Amino acid sequence: LVLESGNNGTRQINSLQALRKEKSRDAARSRRGKENFEFYELAKLLPLPAAITSQLDKASIIRLTISYLKMR
């Protein structure tokens, strides 16, 4: 983008930058939501009680899944 002289051009650029940041944040939030859903689904497939799998963090889900797959 080319800076225009005057406050109006600067405001337009700042507004555009804010929109890009918001779009990026929304995309990241959506990605995290999808990722969390998949981790939840993966945890449900583990041969553990639901009371335990619902309390696991992502690293634990991956670690337990790897261990489970190695045993099979």
PDB file with SEQRES, HELIX, SHEET and CRYST1 records, atoms N, CA, C and O in Angstrom:
SEQRES   1 A   72  LEU VAL LEU GLU SER GLY ASN ASN GLY THR ARG GLN ILE          
SEQRES   2 A   72  ASN SER LEU GLN ALA LEU ARG LYS GLU LYS SER ARG ASP          
SEQRES   3 A   72  ALA ALA ARG SER ARG ARG GLY LYS GLU ASN PHE GLU PHE          
SEQRES   4 A   72  TYR GLU LEU ALA LYS LEU LEU PRO LEU PRO ALA ALA ILE          
SEQRES   5 A   72  THR SER GLN LEU ASP LYS ALA SER ILE ILE ARG LEU THR          
SEQRES   6 A   72  ILE SER TYR LEU LYS MET ARG                                  
HELIX    1 AA1 ASN A    7  LEU A   45  1                                  39    
HELIX    2 AA2 ALA A   50  THR A   53  1                                   4    
HELIX    3 AA3 LYS A   58  MET A   71  1                                  14    
CRYST1    1.000    1.000    1.000  90.00  90.00  90.00 P 1           1          
ATOM      1  N   LEU A   1       0.828  -1.194   0.000  1.00  0.00           N  
ATOM      2  CA  LEU A   1       0.000   0.000   0.000  1.00  0.00           C  
ATOM      3  C   LEU A   1       0.862   1.243   0.000  1.00  0.00           C  
ATOM      4  O   LEU A   1       1.959   1.274   0.557  1.00  0.00           O  
ATOM      5  N   VAL A   2       0.341   2.240  -0.629  1.00  0.00           N  
ATOM      6  CA  VAL A   2       1.044   3.515  -0.685  1.00  0.00           C  
ATOM      7  C   VAL A   2       0.375   4.464   0.280  1.00  0.00           C  
ATOM      8  O   VAL A   2      -0.847   4.615   0.272  1.00  0.00           O  
ATOM      9  N   LEU A   3       1.170   5.098   1.104  1.00  0.00           N  
ATOM     10  CA  LEU A   3       0.626   6.078   2.045  1.00  0.00           C  
ATOM     11  C   LEU A   3       0.182   7.321   1.300  1.00  0.00           C  
ATOM     12  O   LEU A   3       0.929   7.897   0.509  1.00  0.00           O  
ATOM     13  N   GLU A   4      -1.029   7.711   1.566  1.00  0.00           N  
ATOM     14  CA  GLU A   4      -1.513   8.964   0.997  1.00  0.00           C  
ATOM     15  C   GLU A   4      -1.180  10.073   1.970  1.00  0.00           C  
ATOM     16  O   GLU A   4      -1.052   9.850   3.174  1.00  0.00           O  
ATOM     17  N   SER A   5      -1.044  11.253   1.437  1.00  0.00           N  
ATOM     18  CA  SER A   5      -0.780  12.371   2.339  1.00  0.00           C  
ATOM     19  C   SER A   5      -2.082  12.765   3.017  1.00  0.00           C  
ATOM     20  O   SER A   5      -3.155  12.692   2.418  1.00  0.00           O  
ATOM     21  N   GLY A   6      -1.977  13.173   4.243  1.00  0.00           N  
ATOM     22  CA  GLY A   6      -3.156  13.596   4.989  1.00  0.00           C  
ATOM     23  C   GLY A   6      -3.639  12.510   5.924  1.00  0.00           C  
ATOM     24  O   GLY A   6      -3.260  11.346   5.801  1.00  0.00           O  
ATOM     25  N   ASN A   7      -4.470  12.905   6.850  1.00  0.00           N  
ATOM     26  CA  ASN A   7      -4.964  11.981   7.868  1.00  0.00           C  
ATOM     27  C   ASN A   7      -5.924  10.945   7.310  1.00  0.00           C  
ATOM     28  O   ASN A   7      -5.962   9.818   7.803  1.00  0.00           O  
ATOM     29  N   ASN A   8      -6.696  11.296   6.298  1.00  0.00           N  
ATOM     30  CA  ASN A   8      -7.683  10.371   5.759  1.00  0.00           C  
ATOM     31  C   ASN A   8      -7.020   9.116   5.201  1.00  0.00           C  
ATOM     32  O   ASN A   8      -7.502   8.009   5.439  1.00  0.00           O  
ATOM     33  N   GLY A   9      -5.930   9.268   4.469  1.00  0.00           N  
ATOM     34  CA  GLY A   9      -5.215   8.120   3.921  1.00  0.00           C  
ATOM     35  C   GLY A   9      -4.617   7.257   5.005  1.00  0.00           C  
ATOM     36  O   GLY A   9      -4.644   6.030   4.913  1.00  0.00           O  
ATOM     37  N   THR A  10      -4.075   7.886   6.031  1.00  0.00           N  
ATOM     38  CA  THR A  10      -3.494   7.149   7.153  1.00  0.00           C  
ATOM     39  C   THR A  10      -4.576   6.374   7.892  1.00  0.00           C  
ATOM     40  O   THR A  10      -4.370   5.228   8.292  1.00  0.00           O  
ATOM     41  N   ARG A  11      -5.730   7.010   8.071  1.00  0.00           N  
ATOM     42  CA  ARG A  11      -6.838   6.331   8.747  1.00  0.00           C  
ATOM     43  C   ARG A  11      -7.303   5.125   7.939  1.00  0.00           C  
ATOM     44  O   ARG A  11      -7.625   4.082   8.509  1.00  0.00           O  
ATOM     45  N   GLN A  12      -7.339   5.260   6.624  1.00  0.00           N  
ATOM     46  CA  GLN A  12      -7.760   4.147   5.781  1.00  0.00           C  
ATOM     47  C   GLN A  12      -6.787   2.984   5.905  1.00  0.00           C  
ATOM     48  O   GLN A  12      -7.204   1.828   5.972  1.00  0.00           O  
ATOM     49  N   ILE A  13      -5.512   3.279   5.936  1.00  0.00           N  
ATOM     50  CA  ILE A  13      -4.500   2.230   6.063  1.00  0.00           C  
ATOM     51  C   ILE A  13      -4.594   1.576   7.434  1.00  0.00           C  
ATOM     52  O   ILE A  13      -4.528   0.351   7.537  1.00  0.00           O  
ATOM     53  N   ASN A  14      -4.749   2.377   8.493  1.00  0.00           N  
ATOM     54  CA  ASN A  14      -4.892   1.821   9.834  1.00  0.00           C  
ATOM     55  C   ASN A  14      -6.131   0.946   9.920  1.00  0.00           C  
ATOM     56  O   ASN A  14      -6.108  -0.107  10.557  1.00  0.00           O  
ATOM     57  N   SER A  15      -7.212   1.376   9.282  1.00  0.00           N  
ATOM     58  CA  SER A  15      -8.442   0.600   9.274  1.00  0.00           C  
ATOM     59  C   SER A  15      -8.234  -0.717   8.536  1.00  0.00           C  
ATOM     60  O   SER A  15      -8.708  -1.763   8.980  1.00  0.00           O  
ATOM     61  N   LEU A  16      -7.535  -0.668   7.423  1.00  0.00           N  
ATOM     62  CA  LEU A  16      -7.248  -1.870   6.646  1.00  0.00           C  
ATOM     63  C   LEU A  16      -6.370  -2.832   7.446  1.00  0.00           C  
ATOM     64  O   LEU A  16      -6.596  -4.042   7.433  1.00  0.00           O  
ATOM     65  N   GLN A  17      -5.374  -2.292   8.136  1.00  0.00           N  
ATOM     66  CA  GLN A  17      -4.509  -3.131   8.972  1.00  0.00           C  
ATOM     67  C   GLN A  17      -5.312  -3.772  10.094  1.00  0.00           C  
ATOM     68  O   GLN A  17      -5.104  -4.942  10.414  1.00  0.00           O  
ATOM     69  N   ALA A  18      -6.227  -3.018  10.695  1.00  0.00           N  
ATOM     70  CA  ALA A  18      -7.060  -3.556  11.769  1.00  0.00           C  
ATOM     71  C   ALA A  18      -7.953  -4.672  11.239  1.00  0.00           C  
ATOM     72  O   ALA A  18      -8.146  -5.682  11.916  1.00  0.00           O  
ATOM     73  N   LEU A  19      -8.494  -4.503  10.045  1.00  0.00           N  
ATOM     74  CA  LEU A  19      -9.331  -5.548   9.451  1.00  0.00           C  
ATOM     75  C   LEU A  19      -8.520  -6.806   9.173  1.00  0.00           C  
ATOM     76  O   LEU A  19      -9.001  -7.919   9.389  1.00  0.00           O  
ATOM     77  N   ARG A  20      -7.291  -6.633   8.695  1.00  0.00           N  
ATOM     78  CA  ARG A  20      -6.430  -7.793   8.435  1.00  0.00           C  
ATOM     79  C   ARG A  20      -6.103  -8.529   9.728  1.00  0.00           C  
ATOM     80  O   ARG A  20      -6.121  -9.759   9.771  1.00  0.00           O  
ATOM     81  N   LYS A  21      -5.804  -7.771  10.782  1.00  0.00           N  
ATOM     82  CA  LYS A  21      -5.505  -8.393  12.076  1.00  0.00           C  
ATOM     83  C   LYS A  21      -6.716  -9.151  12.596  1.00  0.00           C  
ATOM     84  O   LYS A  21      -6.590 -10.265  13.105  1.00  0.00           O  
ATOM     85  N   GLU A  22      -7.887  -8.545  12.468  1.00  0.00           N  
ATOM     86  CA  GLU A  22      -9.111  -9.193  12.941  1.00  0.00           C  
ATOM     87  C   GLU A  22      -9.381 -10.472  12.150  1.00  0.00           C  
ATOM     88  O   GLU A  22      -9.760 -11.494  12.722  1.00  0.00           O  
ATOM     89  N   LYS A  23      -9.184 -10.410  10.839  1.00  0.00           N  
ATOM     90  CA  LYS A  23      -9.381 -11.589   9.997  1.00  0.00           C  
ATOM     91  C   LYS A  23      -8.402 -12.695  10.388  1.00  0.00           C  
ATOM     92  O   LYS A  23      -8.770 -13.868  10.440  1.00  0.00           O  
ATOM     93  N   SER A  24      -7.165 -12.317  10.658  1.00  0.00           N  
ATOM     94  CA  SER A  24      -6.149 -13.282  11.069  1.00  0.00           C  
ATOM     95  C   SER A  24      -6.503 -13.913  12.412  1.00  0.00           C  
ATOM     96  O   SER A  24      -6.374 -15.123  12.594  1.00  0.00           O  
ATOM     97  N   ARG A  25      -6.950 -13.078  13.349  1.00  0.00           N  
ATOM     98  CA  ARG A  25      -7.354 -13.597  14.664  1.00  0.00           C  
ATOM     99  C   ARG A  25      -8.535 -14.547  14.538  1.00  0.00           C  
ATOM    100  O   ARG A  25      -8.571 -15.591  15.190  1.00  0.00           O  
ATOM    101  N   ASP A  26      -9.505 -14.187  13.696  1.00  0.00           N  
ATOM    102  CA  ASP A  26     -10.665 -15.053  13.487  1.00  0.00           C  
ATOM    103  C   ASP A  26     -10.257 -16.385  12.868  1.00  0.00           C  
ATOM    104  O   ASP A  26     -10.769 -17.435  13.257  1.00  0.00           O  
ATOM    105  N   ALA A  27      -9.344 -16.345  11.914  1.00  0.00           N  
ATOM    106  CA  ALA A  27      -8.868 -17.576  11.280  1.00  0.00           C  
ATOM    107  C   ALA A  27      -8.151 -18.457  12.300  1.00  0.00           C  
ATOM    108  O   ALA A  27      -8.344 -19.672  12.322  1.00  0.00           O  
ATOM    109  N   ALA A  28      -7.328 -17.844  13.139  1.00  0.00           N  
ATOM    110  CA  ALA A  28      -6.604 -18.606  14.169  1.00  0.00           C  
ATOM    111  C   ALA A  28      -7.579 -19.201  15.176  1.00  0.00           C  
ATOM    112  O   ALA A  28      -7.418 -20.345  15.601  1.00  0.00           O  
ATOM    113  N   ARG A  29      -8.590 -18.427  15.556  1.00  0.00           N  
ATOM    114  CA  ARG A  29      -9.596 -18.912  16.504  1.00  0.00           C  
ATOM    115  C   ARG A  29     -10.355 -20.103  15.911  1.00  0.00           C  
ATOM    116  O   ARG A  29     -10.629 -21.082  16.605  1.00  0.00           O  
ATOM    117  N   SER A  30     -10.685 -20.009  14.639  1.00  0.00           N  
ATOM    118  CA  SER A  30     -11.383 -21.097  13.957  1.00  0.00           C  
ATOM    119  C   SER A  30     -10.505 -22.345  13.885  1.00  0.00           C  
ATOM    120  O   SER A  30     -10.974 -23.455  14.136  1.00  0.00           O  
ATOM    121  N   ARG A  31      -9.220 -22.155  13.538  1.00  0.00           N  
ATOM    122  CA  ARG A  31      -8.275 -23.278  13.486  1.00  0.00           C  
ATOM    123  C   ARG A  31      -8.167 -23.960  14.840  1.00  0.00           C  
ATOM    124  O   ARG A  31      -8.189 -25.187  14.928  1.00  0.00           O  
ATOM    125  N   ARG A  32      -8.047 -23.152  15.904  1.00  0.00           N  
ATOM    126  CA  ARG A  32      -7.945 -23.735  17.246  1.00  0.00           C  
ATOM    127  C   ARG A  32      -9.207 -24.496  17.614  1.00  0.00           C  
ATOM    128  O   ARG A  32      -9.137 -25.553  18.241  1.00  0.00           O  
ATOM    129  N   GLY A  33     -10.349 -23.972  17.231  1.00  0.00           N  
ATOM    130  CA  GLY A  33     -11.607 -24.658  17.512  1.00  0.00           C  
ATOM    131  C   GLY A  33     -11.676 -26.007  16.826  1.00  0.00           C  
ATOM    132  O   GLY A  33     -12.074 -27.000  17.436  1.00  0.00           O  
ATOM    133  N   LYS A  34     -11.290 -26.048  15.560  1.00  0.00           N  
ATOM    134  CA  LYS A  34     -11.278 -27.310  14.817  1.00  0.00           C  
ATOM    135  C   LYS A  34     -10.277 -28.281  15.422  1.00  0.00           C  
ATOM    136  O   LYS A  34     -10.557 -29.471  15.567  1.00  0.00           O  
ATOM    137  N   GLU A  35      -9.116 -27.763  15.770  1.00  0.00           N  
ATOM    138  CA  GLU A  35      -8.069 -28.592  16.371  1.00  0.00           C  
ATOM    139  C   GLU A  35      -8.550 -29.174  17.699  1.00  0.00           C  
ATOM    140  O   GLU A  35      -8.374 -30.365  17.957  1.00  0.00           O  
ATOM    141  N   ASN A  36      -9.149 -28.347  18.530  1.00  0.00           N  
ATOM    142  CA  ASN A  36      -9.644 -28.820  19.823  1.00  0.00           C  
ATOM    143  C   ASN A  36     -10.716 -29.885  19.653  1.00  0.00           C  
ATOM    144  O   ASN A  36     -10.760 -30.855  20.410  1.00  0.00           O  
ATOM    145  N   PHE A  37     -11.584 -29.705  18.654  1.00  0.00           N  
ATOM    146  CA  PHE A  37     -12.612 -30.709  18.388  1.00  0.00           C  
ATOM    147  C   PHE A  37     -11.974 -32.041  18.029  1.00  0.00           C  
ATOM    148  O   PHE A  37     -12.403 -33.082  18.525  1.00  0.00           O  
ATOM    149  N   GLU A  38     -10.954 -32.026  17.172  1.00  0.00           N  
ATOM    150  CA  GLU A  38     -10.288 -33.266  16.765  1.00  0.00           C  
ATOM    151  C   GLU A  38      -9.562 -33.923  17.940  1.00  0.00           C  
ATOM    152  O   GLU A  38      -9.566 -35.148  18.060  1.00  0.00           O  
ATOM    153  N   PHE A  39      -8.947 -33.131  18.795  1.00  0.00           N  
ATOM    154  CA  PHE A  39      -8.318 -33.697  19.990  1.00  0.00           C  
ATOM    155  C   PHE A  39      -9.364 -34.353  20.884  1.00  0.00           C  
ATOM    156  O   PHE A  39      -9.132 -35.431  21.432  1.00  0.00           O  
ATOM    157  N   TYR A  40     -10.513 -33.700  21.031  1.00  0.00           N  
ATOM    158  CA  TYR A  40     -11.596 -34.259  21.841  1.00  0.00           C  
ATOM    159  C   TYR A  40     -12.062 -35.592  21.247  1.00  0.00           C  
ATOM    160  O   TYR A  40     -12.263 -36.564  21.975  1.00  0.00           O  
ATOM    161  N   GLU A  41     -12.231 -35.631  19.927  1.00  0.00           N  
ATOM    162  CA  GLU A  41     -12.648 -36.868  19.266  1.00  0.00           C  
ATOM    163  C   GLU A  41     -11.600 -37.966  19.447  1.00  0.00           C  
ATOM    164  O   GLU A  41     -11.947 -39.119  19.700  1.00  0.00           O  
ATOM    165  N   LEU A  42     -10.334 -37.614  19.318  1.00  0.00           N  
ATOM    166  CA  LEU A  42      -9.254 -38.578  19.498  1.00  0.00           C  
ATOM    167  C   LEU A  42      -9.249 -39.115  20.928  1.00  0.00           C  
ATOM    168  O   LEU A  42      -9.072 -40.315  21.140  1.00  0.00           O  
ATOM    169  N   ALA A  43      -9.440 -38.244  21.895  1.00  0.00           N  
ATOM    170  CA  ALA A  43      -9.467 -38.663  23.301  1.00  0.00           C  
ATOM    171  C   ALA A  43     -10.616 -39.633  23.557  1.00  0.00           C  
ATOM    172  O   ALA A  43     -10.479 -40.571  24.342  1.00  0.00           O  
ATOM    173  N   LYS A  44     -11.754 -39.405  22.891  1.00  0.00           N  
ATOM    174  CA  LYS A  44     -12.904 -40.299  23.083  1.00  0.00           C  
ATOM    175  C   LYS A  44     -12.619 -41.705  22.570  1.00  0.00           C  
ATOM    176  O   LYS A  44     -13.228 -42.667  23.037  1.00  0.00           O  
ATOM    177  N   LEU A  45     -11.699 -41.835  21.613  1.00  0.00           N  
ATOM    178  CA  LEU A  45     -11.370 -43.144  21.051  1.00  0.00           C  
ATOM    179  C   LEU A  45     -10.409 -43.944  21.929  1.00  0.00           C  
ATOM    180  O   LEU A  45     -10.254 -45.151  21.742  1.00  0.00           O  
ATOM    181  N   LEU A  46      -9.773 -43.282  22.873  1.00  0.00           N  
ATOM    182  CA  LEU A  46      -8.847 -43.986  23.760  1.00  0.00           C  
ATOM    183  C   LEU A  46      -9.621 -44.921  24.686  1.00  0.00           C  
ATOM    184  O   LEU A  46     -10.727 -44.596  25.118  1.00  0.00           O  
ATOM    185  N   PRO A  47      -9.035 -46.088  24.991  1.00  0.00           N  
ATOM    186  CA  PRO A  47      -9.726 -47.047  25.866  1.00  0.00           C  
ATOM    187  C   PRO A  47      -9.609 -46.640  27.343  1.00  0.00           C  
ATOM    188  O   PRO A  47      -9.041 -47.363  28.161  1.00  0.00           O  
ATOM    189  N   LEU A  48     -10.155 -45.477  27.652  1.00  0.00           N  
ATOM    190  CA  LEU A  48     -10.131 -44.945  29.013  1.00  0.00           C  
ATOM    191  C   LEU A  48     -11.521 -44.434  29.362  1.00  0.00           C  
ATOM    192  O   LEU A  48     -12.301 -44.096  28.471  1.00  0.00           O  
ATOM    193  N   PRO A  49     -11.833 -44.375  30.650  1.00  0.00           N  
ATOM    194  CA  PRO A  49     -13.134 -43.822  31.045  1.00  0.00           C  
ATOM    195  C   PRO A  49     -13.267 -42.360  30.613  1.00  0.00           C  
ATOM    196  O   PRO A  49     -12.285 -41.619  30.581  1.00  0.00           O  
ATOM    197  N   ALA A  50     -14.484 -41.965  30.286  1.00  0.00           N  
ATOM    198  CA  ALA A  50     -14.749 -40.595  29.836  1.00  0.00           C  
ATOM    199  C   ALA A  50     -14.354 -39.574  30.893  1.00  0.00           C  
ATOM    200  O   ALA A  50     -13.950 -38.460  30.561  1.00  0.00           O  
ATOM    201  N   ALA A  51     -14.469 -39.944  32.158  1.00  0.00           N  
ATOM    202  CA  ALA A  51     -14.097 -39.024  33.236  1.00  0.00           C  
ATOM    203  C   ALA A  51     -12.613 -38.672  33.169  1.00  0.00           C  
ATOM    204  O   ALA A  51     -12.211 -37.578  33.565  1.00  0.00           O  
ATOM    205  N   ILE A  52     -11.816 -39.588  32.675  1.00  0.00           N  
ATOM    206  CA  ILE A  52     -10.374 -39.334  32.558  1.00  0.00           C  
ATOM    207  C   ILE A  52     -10.069 -38.583  31.263  1.00  0.00           C  
ATOM    208  O   ILE A  52      -9.340 -37.591  31.275  1.00  0.00           O  
ATOM    209  N   THR A  53     -10.626 -39.055  30.145  1.00  0.00           N  
ATOM    210  CA  THR A  53     -10.301 -38.433  28.860  1.00  0.00           C  
ATOM    211  C   THR A  53     -10.778 -36.990  28.773  1.00  0.00           C  
ATOM    212  O   THR A  53     -10.186 -36.188  28.050  1.00  0.00           O  
ATOM    213  N   SER A  54     -11.824 -36.652  29.488  1.00  0.00           N  
ATOM    214  CA  SER A  54     -12.321 -35.269  29.433  1.00  0.00           C  
ATOM    215  C   SER A  54     -11.388 -34.301  30.153  1.00  0.00           C  
ATOM    216  O   SER A  54     -11.495 -33.089  29.967  1.00  0.00           O  
ATOM    217  N   GLN A  55     -10.474 -34.820  30.971  1.00  0.00           N  
ATOM    218  CA  GLN A  55      -9.559 -33.971  31.732  1.00  0.00           C  
ATOM    219  C   GLN A  55      -8.161 -33.882  31.118  1.00  0.00           C  
ATOM    220  O   GLN A  55      -7.293 -33.194  31.657  1.00  0.00           O  
ATOM    221  N   LEU A  56      -7.937 -34.564  30.006  1.00  0.00           N  
ATOM    222  CA  LEU A  56      -6.601 -34.615  29.414  1.00  0.00           C  
ATOM    223  C   LEU A  56      -6.283 -33.360  28.614  1.00  0.00           C  
ATOM    224  O   LEU A  56      -7.156 -32.790  27.959  1.00  0.00           O  
ATOM    225  N   ASP A  57      -5.023 -32.938  28.675  1.00  0.00           N  
ATOM    226  CA  ASP A  57      -4.587 -31.841  27.810  1.00  0.00           C  
ATOM    227  C   ASP A  57      -4.115 -32.432  26.476  1.00  0.00           C  
ATOM    228  O   ASP A  57      -4.027 -33.652  26.332  1.00  0.00           O  
ATOM    229  N   LYS A  58      -3.819 -31.582  25.524  1.00  0.00           N  
ATOM    230  CA  LYS A  58      -3.468 -32.035  24.176  1.00  0.00           C  
ATOM    231  C   LYS A  58      -2.239 -32.933  24.167  1.00  0.00           C  
ATOM    232  O   LYS A  58      -2.222 -33.964  23.495  1.00  0.00           O  
ATOM    233  N   ALA A  59      -1.224 -32.545  24.905  1.00  0.00           N  
ATOM    234  CA  ALA A  59       0.009 -33.344  24.933  1.00  0.00           C  
ATOM    235  C   ALA A  59      -0.261 -34.737  25.497  1.00  0.00           C  
ATOM    236  O   ALA A  59       0.282 -35.724  25.003  1.00  0.00           O  
ATOM    237  N   SER A  60      -1.087 -34.817  26.514  1.00  0.00           N  
ATOM    238  CA  SER A  60      -1.420 -36.117  27.103  1.00  0.00           C  
ATOM    239  C   SER A  60      -2.219 -36.972  26.132  1.00  0.00           C  
ATOM    240  O   SER A  60      -2.011 -38.182  26.050  1.00  0.00           O  
ATOM    241  N   ILE A  61      -3.124 -36.354  25.404  1.00  0.00           N  
ATOM    242  CA  ILE A  61      -3.909 -37.097  24.416  1.00  0.00           C  
ATOM    243  C   ILE A  61      -2.986 -37.689  23.362  1.00  0.00           C  
ATOM    244  O   ILE A  61      -3.133 -38.855  22.996  1.00  0.00           O  
ATOM    245  N   ILE A  62      -2.042 -36.902  22.873  1.00  0.00           N  
ATOM    246  CA  ILE A  62      -1.098 -37.394  21.865  1.00  0.00           C  
ATOM    247  C   ILE A  62      -0.226 -38.500  22.446  1.00  0.00           C  
ATOM    248  O   ILE A  62      -0.036 -39.543  21.821  1.00  0.00           O  
ATOM    249  N   ARG A  63       0.302 -38.268  23.641  1.00  0.00           N  
ATOM    250  CA  ARG A  63       1.179 -39.259  24.282  1.00  0.00           C  
ATOM    251  C   ARG A  63       0.445 -40.578  24.491  1.00  0.00           C  
ATOM    252  O   ARG A  63       0.982 -41.640  24.176  1.00  0.00           O  
ATOM    253  N   LEU A  64      -0.777 -40.524  25.018  1.00  0.00           N  
ATOM    254  CA  LEU A  64      -1.542 -41.743  25.264  1.00  0.00           C  
ATOM    255  C   LEU A  64      -1.947 -42.430  23.963  1.00  0.00           C  
ATOM    256  O   LEU A  64      -1.972 -43.659  23.891  1.00  0.00           O  
ATOM    257  N   THR A  65      -2.259 -41.657  22.953  1.00  0.00           N  
ATOM    258  CA  THR A  65      -2.622 -42.230  21.656  1.00  0.00           C  
ATOM    259  C   THR A  65      -1.433 -42.967  21.049  1.00  0.00           C  
ATOM    260  O   THR A  65      -1.587 -44.070  20.524  1.00  0.00           O  
ATOM    261  N   ILE A  66      -0.261 -42.369  21.118  1.00  0.00           N  
ATOM    262  CA  ILE A  66       0.949 -43.021  20.597  1.00  0.00           C  
ATOM    263  C   ILE A  66       1.214 -44.320  21.350  1.00  0.00           C  
ATOM    264  O   ILE A  66       1.510 -45.346  20.737  1.00  0.00           O  
ATOM    265  N   SER A  67       1.110 -44.279  22.661  1.00  0.00           N  
ATOM    266  CA  SER A  67       1.327 -45.490  23.463  1.00  0.00           C  
ATOM    267  C   SER A  67       0.318 -46.572  23.102  1.00  0.00           C  
ATOM    268  O   SER A  67       0.670 -47.744  22.969  1.00  0.00           O  
ATOM    269  N   TYR A  68      -0.927 -46.170  22.946  1.00  0.00           N  
ATOM    270  CA  TYR A  68      -1.984 -47.123  22.601  1.00  0.00           C  
ATOM    271  C   TYR A  68      -1.722 -47.750  21.231  1.00  0.00           C  
ATOM    272  O   TYR A  68      -1.876 -48.960  21.062  1.00  0.00           O  
ATOM    273  N   LEU A  69      -1.331 -46.936  20.260  1.00  0.00           N  
ATOM    274  CA  LEU A  69      -1.068 -47.464  18.921  1.00  0.00           C  
ATOM    275  C   LEU A  69       0.152 -48.381  18.896  1.00  0.00           C  
ATOM    276  O   LEU A  69       0.181 -49.350  18.138  1.00  0.00           O  
ATOM    277  N   LYS A  70       1.147 -48.089  19.708  1.00  0.00           N  
ATOM    278  CA  LYS A  70       2.333 -48.954  19.775  1.00  0.00           C  
ATOM    279  C   LYS A  70       1.985 -50.317  20.358  1.00  0.00           C  
ATOM    280  O   LYS A  70       2.581 -51.326  19.979  1.00  0.00           O  
ATOM    281  N   MET A  71       1.028 -50.352  21.273  1.00  0.00           N  
ATOM    282  CA  MET A  71       0.631 -51.618  21.904  1.00  0.00           C  
ATOM    283  C   MET A  71      -0.168 -52.500  20.948  1.00  0.00           C  
ATOM    284  O   MET A  71      -0.163 -53.722  21.094  1.00  0.00           O  
ATOM    285  N   ARG A  72      -0.830 -51.925  20.007  1.00  0.00           N  
ATOM    286  CA  ARG A  72      -1.697 -52.686  19.098  1.00  0.00           C  
ATOM    287  C   ARG A  72      -0.927 -53.361  18.045  1.00  0.00           C  
ATOM    288  O   ARG A  72      -1.505 -54.043  17.199  1.00  0.00           O  
TER     289      ARG A  72                                                      
END                                                                             
